[in-house]
Coordinates of C-alpha atoms and ligand atoms in Angstrom, one line a residue:
M32 CA -10.9 -62.6 68.8
T33 CA -13.8 -60.5 67.7
A34 CA -15.3 -60.5 64.2
Q35 CA -17.6 -57.5 63.7
K36 CA -19.7 -55.9 61.1
K37 CA -19.1 -52.2 60.3
P38 CA -18.8 -49.6 61.8
S39 CA -15.6 -50.0 63.9
T40 CA -15.6 -49.8 67.7
V41 CA -12.1 -48.4 67.5
T42 CA -13.2 -44.8 68.0
Q43 CA -10.4 -43.4 70.0
A44 CA -7.3 -41.8 68.6
L45 CA -4.6 -44.4 68.3
P46 CA -1.8 -43.7 70.7
Y47 CA 1.0 -43.9 68.2
K48 CA 3.8 -41.3 67.9
R49 CA 6.1 -43.0 65.5
V50 CA 4.7 -45.3 62.8
L51 CA 5.9 -47.2 59.8
L52 CA 3.7 -47.1 56.7
K53 CA 3.9 -50.2 54.5
M54 CA 2.3 -50.1 51.1
S55 CA 2.6 -52.6 48.3
G56 CA 3.8 -51.3 45.0
E57 CA 0.4 -51.9 43.5
V58 CA -1.0 -49.0 45.5
L59 CA 1.1 -46.7 43.4
M60 CA -0.2 -47.9 40.1
G61 CA -3.8 -46.8 40.9
N62 CA -6.1 -48.2 38.2
Q63 CA -3.3 -48.9 35.8
Q64 CA -2.1 -52.4 35.0
F65 CA 1.6 -51.6 35.6
G66 CA 3.9 -48.8 36.8
I67 CA 3.4 -45.6 38.6
D68 CA 0.4 -43.2 38.5
P69 CA 1.8 -39.8 39.5
A70 CA -1.6 -38.7 40.7
V71 CA -1.8 -41.6 43.1
V72 CA 1.7 -41.0 44.4
A73 CA 0.9 -37.3 45.0
R74 CA -2.3 -38.3 46.9
V75 CA -0.4 -40.8 49.1
A76 CA 2.2 -38.1 49.8
K77 CA -0.6 -35.7 50.8
D78 CA -1.9 -38.3 53.2
V79 CA 1.5 -38.7 54.8
K80 CA 1.8 -35.0 55.2
E81 CA -1.5 -34.9 57.0
A82 CA -0.2 -37.5 59.5
L83 CA 3.0 -35.5 60.0
A84 CA 0.9 -32.5 60.7
M85 CA -0.7 -34.4 63.6
G86 CA 2.8 -34.7 65.2
V87 CA 3.2 -38.4 64.2
E88 CA 6.7 -39.4 62.9
V89 CA 6.4 -41.5 59.7
C90 CA 8.8 -43.8 57.9
I91 CA 7.8 -45.8 54.8
V92 CA 8.5 -49.2 53.3
V93 CA 7.1 -49.6 49.8
G94 CA 7.0 -52.8 47.6
A95 CA 7.5 -53.3 43.9
G96 CA 4.5 -55.4 42.8
N97 CA 3.7 -52.6 40.3
I98 CA 7.1 -53.1 38.6
F99 CA 8.6 -56.5 39.3
R100 CA 8.3 -59.4 41.8
G101 CA 11.1 -61.9 42.1
V102 CA 8.8 -64.9 42.3
S103 CA 7.2 -64.1 38.9
G104 CA 10.7 -63.8 37.3
A105 CA 11.7 -67.1 38.9
S106 CA 8.5 -68.8 37.6
Q107 CA 9.5 -67.7 34.1
G108 CA 12.9 -69.4 34.4
M109 CA 15.0 -66.7 35.9
D110 CA 17.5 -67.3 38.7
R111 CA 15.5 -66.5 41.9
T112 CA 18.2 -64.4 43.5
T113 CA 18.7 -62.3 40.3
A114 CA 15.0 -61.8 40.0
D115 CA 14.8 -60.7 43.6
Y116 CA 17.6 -58.2 43.1
M117 CA 15.5 -56.8 40.2
G118 CA 12.6 -56.6 42.6
M119 CA 14.7 -54.7 45.0
L120 CA 15.7 -52.2 42.3
G121 CA 11.9 -51.8 41.5
I122 CA 11.4 -50.8 45.2
C123 CA 14.1 -48.1 44.7
I124 CA 12.2 -46.7 41.8
N125 CA 9.0 -46.5 43.9
A126 CA 10.9 -44.9 46.8
L127 CA 12.3 -42.2 44.6
A128 CA 8.8 -41.5 43.2
L129 CA 7.4 -41.1 46.7
Q130 CA 10.3 -38.9 47.8
N131 CA 9.7 -36.7 44.8
A132 CA 6.0 -36.4 45.6
L133 CA 6.7 -35.6 49.3
E134 CA 9.3 -33.0 48.5
K135 CA 6.9 -31.3 46.1
L136 CA 4.7 -30.8 49.2
D137 CA 7.7 -29.4 51.1
V138 CA 8.0 -32.5 53.3
P139 CA 11.7 -33.2 54.0
T140 CA 12.4 -36.8 53.0
R141 CA 15.3 -39.1 52.9
V142 CA 15.6 -42.4 51.0
Q143 CA 17.9 -44.9 52.7
S144 CA 18.6 -48.1 50.7
A145 CA 19.7 -51.5 52.0
I146 CA 21.8 -51.8 48.9
H147 CA 24.2 -49.0 48.5
M148 CA 23.7 -46.7 45.6
N149 CA 25.4 -43.5 46.8
A150 CA 24.6 -41.3 43.8
I151 CA 20.9 -41.7 44.4
C152 CA 20.2 -42.0 48.1
E153 CA 21.7 -42.6 51.5
P154 CA 22.7 -46.1 52.7
Y155 CA 20.6 -47.6 55.5
I156 CA 22.1 -46.4 58.8
R157 CA 19.7 -46.9 61.7
R158 CA 21.0 -44.1 63.9
K159 CA 20.9 -41.7 61.0
A160 CA 17.4 -42.7 60.1
M161 CA 16.4 -42.2 63.8
R162 CA 17.8 -38.7 63.7
H163 CA 16.0 -37.8 60.5
M164 CA 12.7 -38.9 62.0
E165 CA 13.3 -36.9 65.2
K166 CA 13.8 -33.9 63.0
G167 CA 10.4 -34.5 61.3
R168 CA 11.8 -35.9 58.1
V169 CA 10.1 -38.9 56.4
V170 CA 12.5 -41.8 55.9
I171 CA 11.8 -44.2 53.0
F172 CA 13.5 -47.5 53.4
A173 CA 14.4 -48.8 49.9
A174 CA 15.7 -52.1 48.5
G175 CA 13.8 -54.1 51.1
T176 CA 16.1 -56.0 53.5
G177 CA 18.8 -56.1 50.8
N178 CA 18.5 -59.9 50.7
P179 CA 16.8 -62.1 48.2
Y180 CA 14.0 -64.5 49.4
F181 CA 12.5 -61.8 51.6
T182 CA 9.5 -59.5 51.1
T183 CA 8.8 -55.9 51.8
D184 CA 6.2 -57.0 54.4
T185 CA 9.1 -58.5 56.3
T186 CA 11.2 -55.4 55.7
G187 CA 8.4 -53.4 57.2
A188 CA 8.3 -55.5 60.4
L189 CA 12.1 -55.4 60.6
R190 CA 12.5 -51.7 60.1
A191 CA 9.6 -50.9 62.4
S192 CA 11.3 -53.0 65.1
E193 CA 14.7 -51.4 64.5
M194 CA 13.2 -47.9 64.5
D195 CA 11.2 -48.4 67.7
C196 CA 8.0 -47.7 65.9
D197 CA 4.8 -47.9 67.9
A198 CA 3.0 -49.6 65.0
I199 CA 3.1 -50.7 61.4
F200 CA 0.3 -49.2 59.2
K201 CA -0.3 -51.6 56.4
G202 CA -2.3 -49.8 53.7
T203 CA -4.4 -52.2 51.6
K204 CA -7.5 -52.2 49.3
V205 CA -9.8 -53.0 52.2
D206 CA -10.4 -51.4 55.6
G207 CA -9.1 -54.3 57.7
V208 CA -8.9 -58.1 58.2
Y209 CA -12.0 -60.0 57.2
T210 CA -13.2 -63.6 58.0
A211 CA -13.1 -64.1 54.2
D212 CA -12.4 -62.1 51.1
P213 CA -15.0 -59.3 51.3
F214 CA -14.9 -58.8 47.5
K215 CA -16.0 -62.4 47.0
D216 CA -18.0 -63.2 50.1
P217 CA -20.7 -60.7 51.1
T218 CA -21.1 -62.4 54.5
A219 CA -17.5 -61.7 55.4
T220 CA -17.1 -59.7 58.6
R221 CA -14.2 -57.5 59.7
F222 CA -12.2 -57.9 62.9
D223 CA -11.6 -54.8 65.0
R224 CA -8.8 -56.6 66.8
I225 CA -7.2 -59.9 66.2
S226 CA -4.1 -61.6 67.7
Y227 CA -0.9 -62.4 65.7
M228 CA -1.5 -66.1 66.5
D229 CA -5.0 -66.1 65.1
V230 CA -3.7 -64.4 61.9
L231 CA -1.1 -67.2 61.6
T232 CA -3.3 -70.2 62.5
K233 CA -6.2 -69.0 60.3
D234 CA -3.8 -68.2 57.5
L235 CA -5.5 -64.8 57.1
K236 CA -3.8 -62.8 54.3
V237 CA -2.6 -59.8 56.4
M238 CA 1.2 -60.0 55.8
D239 CA 3.4 -63.0 55.1
A240 CA 4.1 -65.3 58.1
T241 CA 7.7 -64.1 58.5
A242 CA 6.5 -60.5 58.9
I243 CA 3.8 -61.5 61.3
S244 CA 6.2 -63.5 63.4
L245 CA 8.7 -60.8 63.6
A246 CA 6.1 -58.2 64.6
R247 CA 4.8 -60.6 67.2
E248 CA 8.2 -61.3 68.7
N249 CA 8.9 -57.5 68.9
N250 CA 5.4 -56.6 70.0
V251 CA 4.8 -54.2 67.2
P252 CA 1.0 -53.8 66.5
I253 CA 0.0 -54.0 62.8
V254 CA -2.9 -51.7 61.8
I255 CA -4.6 -52.8 58.6
F256 CA -6.4 -49.9 56.8
N257 CA -7.7 -48.8 53.5
I258 CA -5.0 -46.6 51.8
R259 CA -7.1 -46.1 48.7
E260 CA -9.4 -43.5 50.4
E261 CA -7.9 -40.1 50.4
G262 CA -7.1 -38.8 53.9
N263 CA -7.8 -42.2 55.5
F264 CA -4.3 -42.5 57.0
A265 CA -4.9 -39.5 59.3
R266 CA -8.5 -40.5 60.0
V267 CA -7.4 -44.0 61.2
L268 CA -4.8 -42.4 63.4
K269 CA -7.5 -40.2 64.9
G270 CA -9.8 -43.2 65.5
E271 CA -12.3 -41.9 62.9
S272 CA -12.1 -44.7 60.4
N273 CA -12.3 -48.5 60.3
C274 CA -9.2 -50.6 60.7
T275 CA -8.1 -53.9 62.2
I276 CA -5.4 -53.9 64.9
V277 CA -3.3 -57.1 65.0
S278 CA -1.5 -57.4 68.4
N279 CA -0.8 -59.7 71.3
A280 CA -3.7 -58.4 73.3
Ligands
UDP17 N1 12.6 -58.3 47.6 C1 13.7 -59.0 48.1 N2 14.1 -58.9 49.4 C2 13.5 -58.0 50.2 C3 12.3 -57.3 49.8 C4 11.9 -57.5 48.5 O1 14.2 -59.8 47.3 O2 13.9 -57.9 51.4 C5 12.2 -58.4 46.2 C6 11.3 -59.6 45.9 O3 11.7 -60.1 44.6 C7 9.9 -59.0 45.9 C8 10.2 -57.7 45.3 O4 11.4 -57.2 45.9 O5 9.1 -59.8 45.0 C9 9.1 -56.7 45.6 O6 8.7 -56.8 47.0 P1 7.3 -57.3 47.4 O7 6.9 -58.5 46.6 O8 7.2 -57.4 48.9 O9 6.4 -56.0 46.9 P2 4.8 -55.7 47.2 O10 4.1 -57.0 47.0 O11 4.7 -55.2 48.6 O12 4.5 -54.7 46.1

């Protein structure tokens, strides 16, 4: 395990041909308190297009923290499973917003939902999703796993494993995993690389433990990077920007 100050020592292009981009719903609300900022969605879509132009196949899992999270509904007295289904519907709203923004940039995109809603999008069918990606289409996996009590981080690890992705790219507010919260602790240092086990034992807030365990079991590296900077997705893929790689190595 190595904790380092900036800049990154990961300076080579990352050897990934097929990646899953995971972003929380909060990314899409930009500086708003709630909902979707169309300008931010358009910018994220542009970033995805740049990655595709590099020959990388991209699929996406988005969350719904900008709309509704099951745990907050449950804490206000709602039945947890009902609240989680509401969260999953929130994910579908974000997925459609992303699809729309990508299609405006002429990027062919398919939404596949774990909960069937045939008038709106395709059902999740792994083989079909594979085919879409091979044809250069972006596939957005909506409605999480389709099960309550799970998160979209876990969905990301699951779909990345199913789709034989080379890595999960988790877009966050910061450029990697730090020893402490870099917004609160100026002495916090960033890891260039860290093992799944260290993330779990140190309880570092990368993704939830179920997601980390699933990625670890299936040996899918997780790349933590700053998705708020325009063009950073492609820069990280090229090895030109900071990130932290979580892997078994
Ligand atoms: N959710 C769920 N099952 C899943 C994925 C998500 O029930 O497989 C629900 C859950 O209520 C969650 C909400 O959808 O709170 C939004 O997902 P998440 O909290 O992961 O969104 P993010 O924090 O990434 O924006």
